Short mmCIF file of C-alpha atoms and ligand atoms in Angstrom, two decimals:
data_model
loop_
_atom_site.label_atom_id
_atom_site.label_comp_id
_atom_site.label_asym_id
_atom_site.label_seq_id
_atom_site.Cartn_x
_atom_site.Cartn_y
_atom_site.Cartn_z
CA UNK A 27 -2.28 53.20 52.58
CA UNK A 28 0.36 53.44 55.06
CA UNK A 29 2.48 56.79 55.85
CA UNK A 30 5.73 55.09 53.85
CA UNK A 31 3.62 54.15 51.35
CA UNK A 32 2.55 57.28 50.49
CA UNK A 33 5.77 58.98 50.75
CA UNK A 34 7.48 55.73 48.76
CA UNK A 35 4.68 56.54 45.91
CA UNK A 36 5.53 60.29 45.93
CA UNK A 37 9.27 59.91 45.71
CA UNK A 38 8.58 57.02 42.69
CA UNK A 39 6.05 59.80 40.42
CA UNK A 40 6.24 62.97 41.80
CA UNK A 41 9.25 65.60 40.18
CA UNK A 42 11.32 65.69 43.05
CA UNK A 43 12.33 69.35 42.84
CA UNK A 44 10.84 69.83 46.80
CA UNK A 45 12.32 68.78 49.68
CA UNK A 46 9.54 67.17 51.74
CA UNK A 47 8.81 66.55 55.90
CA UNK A 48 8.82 62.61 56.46
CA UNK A 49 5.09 62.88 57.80
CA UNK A 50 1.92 63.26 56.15
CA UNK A 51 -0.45 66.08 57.09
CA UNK A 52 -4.23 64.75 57.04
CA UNK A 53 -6.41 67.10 58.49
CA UNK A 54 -6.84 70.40 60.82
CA UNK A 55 -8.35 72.57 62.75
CA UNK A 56 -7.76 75.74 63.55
CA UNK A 57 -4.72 76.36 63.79
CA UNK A 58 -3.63 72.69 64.13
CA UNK A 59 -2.68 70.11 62.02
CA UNK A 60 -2.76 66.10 62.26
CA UNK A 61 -0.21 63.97 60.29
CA UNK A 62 -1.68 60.49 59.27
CA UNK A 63 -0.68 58.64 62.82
CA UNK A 64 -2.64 60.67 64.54
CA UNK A 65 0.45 63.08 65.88
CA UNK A 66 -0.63 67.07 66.27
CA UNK A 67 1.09 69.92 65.90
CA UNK A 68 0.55 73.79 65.93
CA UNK A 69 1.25 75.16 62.43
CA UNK A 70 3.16 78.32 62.72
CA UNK A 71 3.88 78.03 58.87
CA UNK A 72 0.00 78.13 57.63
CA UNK A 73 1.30 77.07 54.29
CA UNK A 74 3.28 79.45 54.13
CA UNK A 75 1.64 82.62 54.86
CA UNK A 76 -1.06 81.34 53.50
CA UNK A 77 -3.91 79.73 55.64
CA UNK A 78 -4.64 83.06 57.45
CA UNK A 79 -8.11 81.82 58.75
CA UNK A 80 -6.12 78.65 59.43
CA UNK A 81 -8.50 75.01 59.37
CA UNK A 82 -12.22 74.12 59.07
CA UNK A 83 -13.26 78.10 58.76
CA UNK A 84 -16.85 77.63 58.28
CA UNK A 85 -17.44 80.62 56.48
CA UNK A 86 -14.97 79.72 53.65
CA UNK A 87 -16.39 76.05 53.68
CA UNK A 88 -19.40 77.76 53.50
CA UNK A 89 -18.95 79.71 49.99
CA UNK A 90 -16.41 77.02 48.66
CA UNK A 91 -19.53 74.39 48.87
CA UNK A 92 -22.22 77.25 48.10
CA UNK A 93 -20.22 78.14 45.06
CA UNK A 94 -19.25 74.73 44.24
CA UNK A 95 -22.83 73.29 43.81
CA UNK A 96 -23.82 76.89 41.05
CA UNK A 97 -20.38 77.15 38.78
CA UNK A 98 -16.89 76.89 39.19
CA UNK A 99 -15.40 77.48 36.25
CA UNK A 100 -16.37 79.85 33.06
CA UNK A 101 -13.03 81.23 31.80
CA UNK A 102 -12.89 85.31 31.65
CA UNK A 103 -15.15 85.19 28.12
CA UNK A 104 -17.83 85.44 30.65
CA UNK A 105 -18.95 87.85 33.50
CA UNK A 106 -19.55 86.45 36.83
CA UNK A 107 -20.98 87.55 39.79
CA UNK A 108 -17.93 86.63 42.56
CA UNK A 109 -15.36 88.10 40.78
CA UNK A 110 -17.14 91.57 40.21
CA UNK A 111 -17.61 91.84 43.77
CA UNK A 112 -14.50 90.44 44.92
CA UNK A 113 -12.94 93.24 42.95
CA UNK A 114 -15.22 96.37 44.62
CA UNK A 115 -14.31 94.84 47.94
CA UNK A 116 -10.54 94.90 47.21
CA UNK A 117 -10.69 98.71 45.94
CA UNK A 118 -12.75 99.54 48.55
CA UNK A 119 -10.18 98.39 51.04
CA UNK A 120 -7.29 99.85 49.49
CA UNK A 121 -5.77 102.69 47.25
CA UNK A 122 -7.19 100.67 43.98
CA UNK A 123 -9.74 101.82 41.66
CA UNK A 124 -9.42 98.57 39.60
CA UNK A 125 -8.16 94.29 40.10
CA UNK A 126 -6.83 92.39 37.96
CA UNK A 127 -6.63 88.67 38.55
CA UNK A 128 -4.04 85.96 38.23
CA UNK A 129 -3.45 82.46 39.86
CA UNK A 130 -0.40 82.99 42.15
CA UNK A 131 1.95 85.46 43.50
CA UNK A 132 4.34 85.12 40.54
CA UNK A 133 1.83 85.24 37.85
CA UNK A 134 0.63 87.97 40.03
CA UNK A 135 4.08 90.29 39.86
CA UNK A 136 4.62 89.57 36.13
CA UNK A 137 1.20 90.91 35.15
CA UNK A 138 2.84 93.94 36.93
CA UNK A 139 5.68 94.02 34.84
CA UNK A 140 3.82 94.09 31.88
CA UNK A 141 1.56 96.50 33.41
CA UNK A 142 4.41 98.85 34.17
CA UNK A 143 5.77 98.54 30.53
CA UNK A 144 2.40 99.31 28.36
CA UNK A 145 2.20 101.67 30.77
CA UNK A 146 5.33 103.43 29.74
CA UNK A 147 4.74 102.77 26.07
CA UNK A 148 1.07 104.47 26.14
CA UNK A 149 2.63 107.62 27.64
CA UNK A 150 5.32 107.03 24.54
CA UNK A 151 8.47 105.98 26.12
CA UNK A 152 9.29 102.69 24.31
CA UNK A 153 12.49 102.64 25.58
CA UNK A 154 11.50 102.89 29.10
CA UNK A 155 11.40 98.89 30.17
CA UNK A 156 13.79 98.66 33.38
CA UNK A 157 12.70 97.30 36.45
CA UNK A 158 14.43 98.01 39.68
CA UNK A 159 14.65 95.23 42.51
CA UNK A 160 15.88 94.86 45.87
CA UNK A 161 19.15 92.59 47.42
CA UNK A 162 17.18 89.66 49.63
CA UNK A 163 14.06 90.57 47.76
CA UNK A 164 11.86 87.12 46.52
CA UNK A 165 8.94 87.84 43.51
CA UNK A 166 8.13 84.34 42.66
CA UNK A 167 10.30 81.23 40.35
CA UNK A 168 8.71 82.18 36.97
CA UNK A 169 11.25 83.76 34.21
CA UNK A 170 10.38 87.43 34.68
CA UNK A 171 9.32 87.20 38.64
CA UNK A 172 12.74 85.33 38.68
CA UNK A 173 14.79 87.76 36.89
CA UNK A 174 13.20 90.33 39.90
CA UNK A 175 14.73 87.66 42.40
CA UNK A 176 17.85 87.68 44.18
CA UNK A 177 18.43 84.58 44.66
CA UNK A 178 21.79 83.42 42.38
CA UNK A 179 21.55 80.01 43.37
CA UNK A 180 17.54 79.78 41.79
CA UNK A 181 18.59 81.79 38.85
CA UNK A 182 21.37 80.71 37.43
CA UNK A 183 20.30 76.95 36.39
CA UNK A 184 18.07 78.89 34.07
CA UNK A 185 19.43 81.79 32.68
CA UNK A 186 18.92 83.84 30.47
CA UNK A 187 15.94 85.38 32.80
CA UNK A 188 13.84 88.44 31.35
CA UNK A 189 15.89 90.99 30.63
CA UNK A 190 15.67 94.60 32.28
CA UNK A 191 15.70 93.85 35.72
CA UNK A 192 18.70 95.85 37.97
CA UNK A 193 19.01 95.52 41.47
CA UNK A 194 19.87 98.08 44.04
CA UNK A 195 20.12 97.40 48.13
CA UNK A 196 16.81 97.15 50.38
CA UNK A 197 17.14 100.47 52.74
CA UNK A 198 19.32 102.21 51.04
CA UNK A 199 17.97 105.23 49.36
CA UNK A 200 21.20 106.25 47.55
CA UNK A 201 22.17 102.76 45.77
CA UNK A 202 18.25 103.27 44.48
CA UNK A 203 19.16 106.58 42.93
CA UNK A 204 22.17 104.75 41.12
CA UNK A 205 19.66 102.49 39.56
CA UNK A 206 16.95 104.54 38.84
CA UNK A 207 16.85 106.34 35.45
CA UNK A 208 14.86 107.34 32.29
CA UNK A 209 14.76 103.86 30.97
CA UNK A 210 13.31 102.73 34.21
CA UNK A 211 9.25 101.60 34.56
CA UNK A 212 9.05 100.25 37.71
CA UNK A 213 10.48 99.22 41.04
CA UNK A 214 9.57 96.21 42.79
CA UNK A 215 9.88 96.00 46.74
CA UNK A 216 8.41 94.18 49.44
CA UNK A 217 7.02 96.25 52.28
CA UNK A 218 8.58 93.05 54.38
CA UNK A 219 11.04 91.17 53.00
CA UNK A 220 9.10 87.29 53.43
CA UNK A 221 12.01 84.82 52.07
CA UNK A 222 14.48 87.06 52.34
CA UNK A 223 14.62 86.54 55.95
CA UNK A 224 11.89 89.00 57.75
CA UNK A 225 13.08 92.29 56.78
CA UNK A 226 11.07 95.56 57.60
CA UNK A 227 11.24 98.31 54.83
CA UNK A 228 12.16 101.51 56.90
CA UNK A 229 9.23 103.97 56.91
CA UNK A 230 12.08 106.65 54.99
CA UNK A 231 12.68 104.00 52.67
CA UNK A 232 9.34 103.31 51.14
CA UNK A 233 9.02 107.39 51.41
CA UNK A 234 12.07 108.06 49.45
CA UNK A 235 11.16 105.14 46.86
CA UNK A 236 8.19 106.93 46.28
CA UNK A 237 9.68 110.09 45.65
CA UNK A 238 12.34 109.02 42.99
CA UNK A 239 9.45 106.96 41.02
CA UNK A 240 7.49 110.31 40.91
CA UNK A 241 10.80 112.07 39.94
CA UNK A 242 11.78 109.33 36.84
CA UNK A 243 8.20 108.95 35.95
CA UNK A 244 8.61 105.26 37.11
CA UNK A 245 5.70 103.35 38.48
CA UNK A 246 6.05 102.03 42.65
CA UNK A 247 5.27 98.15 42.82
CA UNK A 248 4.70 96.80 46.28
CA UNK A 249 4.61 92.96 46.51
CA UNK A 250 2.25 92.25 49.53
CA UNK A 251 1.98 88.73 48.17
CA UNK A 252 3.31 86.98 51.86
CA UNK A 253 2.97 90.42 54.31
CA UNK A 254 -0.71 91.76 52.56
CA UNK A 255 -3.93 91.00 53.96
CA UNK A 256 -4.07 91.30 57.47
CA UNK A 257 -0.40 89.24 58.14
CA UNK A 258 1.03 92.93 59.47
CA UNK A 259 -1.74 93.67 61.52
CA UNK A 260 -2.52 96.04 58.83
CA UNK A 261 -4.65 95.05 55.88
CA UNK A 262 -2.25 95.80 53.23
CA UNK A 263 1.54 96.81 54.66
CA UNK A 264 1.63 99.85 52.66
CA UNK A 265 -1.24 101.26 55.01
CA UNK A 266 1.09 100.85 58.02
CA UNK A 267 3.88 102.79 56.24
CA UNK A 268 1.49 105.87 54.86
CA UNK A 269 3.25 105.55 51.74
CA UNK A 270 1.00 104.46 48.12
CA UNK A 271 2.20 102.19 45.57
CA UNK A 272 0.97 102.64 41.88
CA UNK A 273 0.52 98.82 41.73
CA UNK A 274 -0.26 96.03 44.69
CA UNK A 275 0.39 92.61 44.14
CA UNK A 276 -1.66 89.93 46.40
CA UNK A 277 -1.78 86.05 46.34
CA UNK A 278 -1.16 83.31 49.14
CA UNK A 279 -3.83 83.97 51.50
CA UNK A 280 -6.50 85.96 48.88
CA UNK A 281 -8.49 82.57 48.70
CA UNK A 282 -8.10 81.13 51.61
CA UNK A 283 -5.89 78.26 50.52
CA UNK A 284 -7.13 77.85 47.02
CA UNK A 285 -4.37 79.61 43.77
CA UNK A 286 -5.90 83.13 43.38
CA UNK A 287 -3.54 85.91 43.09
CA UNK A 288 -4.25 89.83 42.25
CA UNK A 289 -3.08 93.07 40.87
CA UNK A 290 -4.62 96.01 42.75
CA UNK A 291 -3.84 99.03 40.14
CA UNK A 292 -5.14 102.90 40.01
CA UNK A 293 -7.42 104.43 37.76
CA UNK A 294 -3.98 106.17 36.00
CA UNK A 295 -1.99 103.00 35.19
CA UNK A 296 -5.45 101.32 34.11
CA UNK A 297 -6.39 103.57 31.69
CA UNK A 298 -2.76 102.18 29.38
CA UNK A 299 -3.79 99.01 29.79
CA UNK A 300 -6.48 97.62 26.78
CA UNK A 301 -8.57 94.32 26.25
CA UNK A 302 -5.77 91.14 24.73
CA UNK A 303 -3.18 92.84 26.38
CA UNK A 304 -2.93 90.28 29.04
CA UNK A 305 -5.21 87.25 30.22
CA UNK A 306 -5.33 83.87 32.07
CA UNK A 307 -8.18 80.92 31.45
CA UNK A 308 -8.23 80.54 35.42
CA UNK A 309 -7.48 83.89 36.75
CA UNK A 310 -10.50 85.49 38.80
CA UNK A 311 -12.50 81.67 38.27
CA UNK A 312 -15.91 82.23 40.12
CA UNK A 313 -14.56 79.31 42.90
CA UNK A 314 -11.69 81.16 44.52
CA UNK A 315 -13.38 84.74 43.91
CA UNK A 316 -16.52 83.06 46.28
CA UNK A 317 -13.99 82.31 48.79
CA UNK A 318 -11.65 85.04 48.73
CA UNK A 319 -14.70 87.43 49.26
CA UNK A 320 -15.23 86.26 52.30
CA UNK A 321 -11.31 85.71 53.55
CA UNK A 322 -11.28 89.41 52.40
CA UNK A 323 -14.49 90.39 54.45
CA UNK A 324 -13.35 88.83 57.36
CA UNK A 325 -9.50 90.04 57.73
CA UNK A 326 -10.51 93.06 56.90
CA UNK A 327 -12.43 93.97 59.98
CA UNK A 328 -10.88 96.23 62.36
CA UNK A 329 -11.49 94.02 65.27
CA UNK A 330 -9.59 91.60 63.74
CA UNK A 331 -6.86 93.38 62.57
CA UNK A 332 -6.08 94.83 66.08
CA UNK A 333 -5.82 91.39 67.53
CA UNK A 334 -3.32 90.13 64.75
CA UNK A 335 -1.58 92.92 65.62
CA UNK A 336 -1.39 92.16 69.54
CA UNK A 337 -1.05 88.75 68.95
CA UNK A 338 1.98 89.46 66.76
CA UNK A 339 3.91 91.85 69.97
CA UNK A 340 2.65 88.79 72.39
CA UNK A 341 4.72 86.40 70.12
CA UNK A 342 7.66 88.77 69.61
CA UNK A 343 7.74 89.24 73.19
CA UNK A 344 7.70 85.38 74.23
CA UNK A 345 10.15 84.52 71.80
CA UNK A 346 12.95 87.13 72.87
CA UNK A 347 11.75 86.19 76.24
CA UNK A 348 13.02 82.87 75.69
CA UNK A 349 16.38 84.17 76.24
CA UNK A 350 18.18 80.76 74.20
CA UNK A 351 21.70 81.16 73.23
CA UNK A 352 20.70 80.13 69.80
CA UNK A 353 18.04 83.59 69.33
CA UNK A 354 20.18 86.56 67.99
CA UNK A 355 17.31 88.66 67.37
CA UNK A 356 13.45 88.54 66.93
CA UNK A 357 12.12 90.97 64.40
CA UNK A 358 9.15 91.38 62.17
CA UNK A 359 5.23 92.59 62.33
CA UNK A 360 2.08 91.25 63.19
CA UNK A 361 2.31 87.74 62.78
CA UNK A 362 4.94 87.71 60.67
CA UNK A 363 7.91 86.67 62.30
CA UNK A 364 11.63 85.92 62.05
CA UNK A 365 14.19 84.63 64.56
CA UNK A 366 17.44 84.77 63.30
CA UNK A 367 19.73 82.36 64.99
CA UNK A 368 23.34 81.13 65.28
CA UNK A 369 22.75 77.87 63.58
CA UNK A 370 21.17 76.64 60.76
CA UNK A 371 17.34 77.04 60.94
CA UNK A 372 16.58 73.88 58.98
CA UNK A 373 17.86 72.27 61.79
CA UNK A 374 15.07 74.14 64.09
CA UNK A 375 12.56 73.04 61.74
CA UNK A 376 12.94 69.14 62.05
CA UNK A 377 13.62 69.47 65.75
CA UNK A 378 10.41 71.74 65.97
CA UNK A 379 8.38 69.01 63.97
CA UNK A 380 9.34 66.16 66.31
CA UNK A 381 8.03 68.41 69.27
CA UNK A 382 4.90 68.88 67.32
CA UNK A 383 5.52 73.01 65.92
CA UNK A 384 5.88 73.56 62.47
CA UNK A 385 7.86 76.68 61.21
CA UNK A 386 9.73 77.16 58.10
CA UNK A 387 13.24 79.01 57.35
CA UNK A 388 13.71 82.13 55.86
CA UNK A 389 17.32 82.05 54.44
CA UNK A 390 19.60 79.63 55.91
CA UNK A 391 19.81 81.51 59.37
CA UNK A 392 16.46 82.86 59.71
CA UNK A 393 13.20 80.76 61.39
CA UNK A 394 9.79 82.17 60.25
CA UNK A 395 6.92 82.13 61.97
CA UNK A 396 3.74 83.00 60.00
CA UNK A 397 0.66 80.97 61.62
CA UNK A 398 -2.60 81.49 60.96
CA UNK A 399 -3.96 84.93 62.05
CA UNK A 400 -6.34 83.30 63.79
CA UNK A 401 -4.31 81.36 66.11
CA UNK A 402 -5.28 81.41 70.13
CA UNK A 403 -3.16 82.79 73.30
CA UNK A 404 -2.79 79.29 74.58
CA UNK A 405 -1.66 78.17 70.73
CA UNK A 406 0.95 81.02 70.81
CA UNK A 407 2.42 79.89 74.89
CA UNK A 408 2.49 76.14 73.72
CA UNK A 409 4.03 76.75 70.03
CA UNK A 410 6.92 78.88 72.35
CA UNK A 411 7.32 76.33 74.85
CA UNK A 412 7.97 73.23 72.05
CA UNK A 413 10.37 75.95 70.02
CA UNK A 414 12.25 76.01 73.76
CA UNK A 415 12.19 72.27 73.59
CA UNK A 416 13.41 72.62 70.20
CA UNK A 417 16.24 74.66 70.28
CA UNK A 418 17.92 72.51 73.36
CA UNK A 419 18.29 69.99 70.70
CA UNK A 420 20.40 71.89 68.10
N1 PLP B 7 6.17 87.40 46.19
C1 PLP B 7 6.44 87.16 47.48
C2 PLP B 7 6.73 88.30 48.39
C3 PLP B 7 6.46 85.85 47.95
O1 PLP B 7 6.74 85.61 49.24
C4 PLP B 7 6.19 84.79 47.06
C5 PLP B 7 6.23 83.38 47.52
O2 PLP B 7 6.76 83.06 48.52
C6 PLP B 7 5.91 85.10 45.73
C7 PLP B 7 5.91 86.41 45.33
C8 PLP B 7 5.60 84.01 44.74
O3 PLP B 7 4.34 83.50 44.99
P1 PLP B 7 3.89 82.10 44.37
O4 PLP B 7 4.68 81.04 45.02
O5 PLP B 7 2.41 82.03 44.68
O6 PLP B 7 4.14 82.20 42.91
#
């Protein structure tokens, strides 16, 4: 089939609620892609956020085929051996003493929610159901993960959303203490802002949300679903900050590209929570638990945080190097990167794609660079030189 066949076919049968690239990816390596004509280019978007060990990893091929050939699928009436250890790994990476499993990031945050609420109602406060979010925050396009959104323009073709979600402003301590109060469970925050445009929690921030959850018995959420798992240079954000949620969310790059999402929890808010309270046929399946134990082994190595890290200042640095009228500012951490500019950055995008870079926006003014962690020096100068090629043509 031809490359306007394909997209004819997709356009004729597929909902068309996405807004698509007019090439067809085919294969990669590394941390390139080839469309179907044979054209390259370096993937600074890695699915977004997602493809951390990039293309071809042989160690994830490895346990996706090992796993493949013994069970994939048993639903959660079973025990199975991937999952059990997939779940010791992530506690013994992080604050948790327990997982629990879902499919995505937004299936991910509203087992969270619930989470937060039983826990509230097990220590008796049935009235205690609010859930504070954050301006530019994103939690996934599901009713409750939604409602935690804000986003107007994804919300409000579908409201009503869950109920008991206020908002108060990323950074800013005091508009948190407005919204916090006895009837409040839970806030919700990114560590970094993802889709929101690349924002960095200040360290005071995350200290001071901390402190008024302790003070208004309210449990601390962090979403690490696009900055977790080695993106920061840190395994989990929250380690980089020195501050401990009660709850962790995790998803894009758990499996390595397959759905697999997670809620890291501690021993305290486990202890409310009590078997039908919440479950999923797929969540935890023994295929992406296979391969997320080893994405998790690997990013988790010191050695290869440190060079995300380094990688990540390296990139930084080349990009404000790059000195274009069109950069306002370069910010982010590790490899996760944003470059807000003084046009629209879907226009970057389709420039960037015919100069063989792919990067993604982050709000309308924002470019985001998220490539796989595992992306090479050279990889980082030549993705830099085609943006500079790029952004002489907006
Ligand atoms: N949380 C954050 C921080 C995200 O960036 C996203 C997706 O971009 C989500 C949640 C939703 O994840 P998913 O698309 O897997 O539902």
């Amino acid at each position: 089939m031809q490359t306007q066949d394909i997209i004819q076919l997709e356009q004729q049968y597929v909902l068309q609620v996405y807004q698509r690239a007019d090439f067809i990816l085919d294969h990669g390596q590394g941390a390139r892609v080839w469309d179907t004509d044979g054209r390259e280019y370096i993937d600074c978007v890695a699915g977004i956020a997602v493809n951390a060990l990039g293309y071809g990893d042989p160690d994830l091929l490895g346990a996706l085929t090992e796993q493949a050939g013994r069970l994939w699928h048993t639903s959660n009436l079973y025990h199975t051996a991937p999952q059990a250890r997939l779940a010791r790994l992530l506690c013994e990476t992080s604050f948790a003493d327990r997982v629990h499993y879902a499919n995505c990031g937004a299936s991910a945050n509203e087992s969270a929610f619930k989470f937060a609420r039983r826990f509230a109602r097990e220590h008796g406060h049935s009235d205690k159901t609010t859930i504070v979010a954050f301006s530019n925050g994103f939690h996934g396009r599901l009713f409750g993960s939604l409602a935690a959104t804000d986003r107007p323009k994804y919300r409000e073709p579908f409201e009503p959303l869950m109920p008991g979600v206020r908002f108060a402003r990323f950074n800013d301590l005091d508009s948190v203490a407005a919204a916090i109060g006895p009837d409040v469970c839970a806030v919700i925050v990114e560590p970094v802002q993802g889709e929101g445009g690349v924002h960095l929690a200040e360290p005071q921030f995350l200290a001071g949300l901390r402190r008024l959850c302790d003070q208004h018995q309210a449990l601390l959420i962090f979403d690490e679903v696009q900055c977790g798992l080695g993106r920061t240079g840190q395994l989990w954000a929250y380690q980089g900050y020195g501050v401990t949620p009660d709850l962790l969310t995790t998803a894009k790059p758990l499996a390595g590209g397959l759905p697999m999402g997670a809620v890291l929890l501690t021993q305290r808010v486990a202890d409310a929570l009590h078997p039908f309270d919440h479950a999923s046929t797929f969540a935890g399946g023994p295929l992406v638990a296979a391969v997320a134990e080893v994405l998790v082994s690997k990013v988790s190595q010191p050695a290869f945080l440190a060079q995300v890290a380094e990688k990540g200042q390296v990139l930084r640095h080349k990009l404000a190097e790059l000195r274009s009228p069109h950069i306002k500012a370069v910010r982010g951490q590790g490899l996760l990167i944003g470059v807000e500019l003084d046009v629209l950055a879907a226009q970057v995008v389709s420039a960037g794609q015919r100069h063989g870079l792919l990067t993604v926006g982050a709000g309308p003014t924002v470019l985001r660079l998220a490539p796989p962690l595992i992306i090479t020096h050279a990889e980082i100068d030549a993705a830099v030189e085609r943006l500079a090629v790029a952004l002489t043509e907006v």
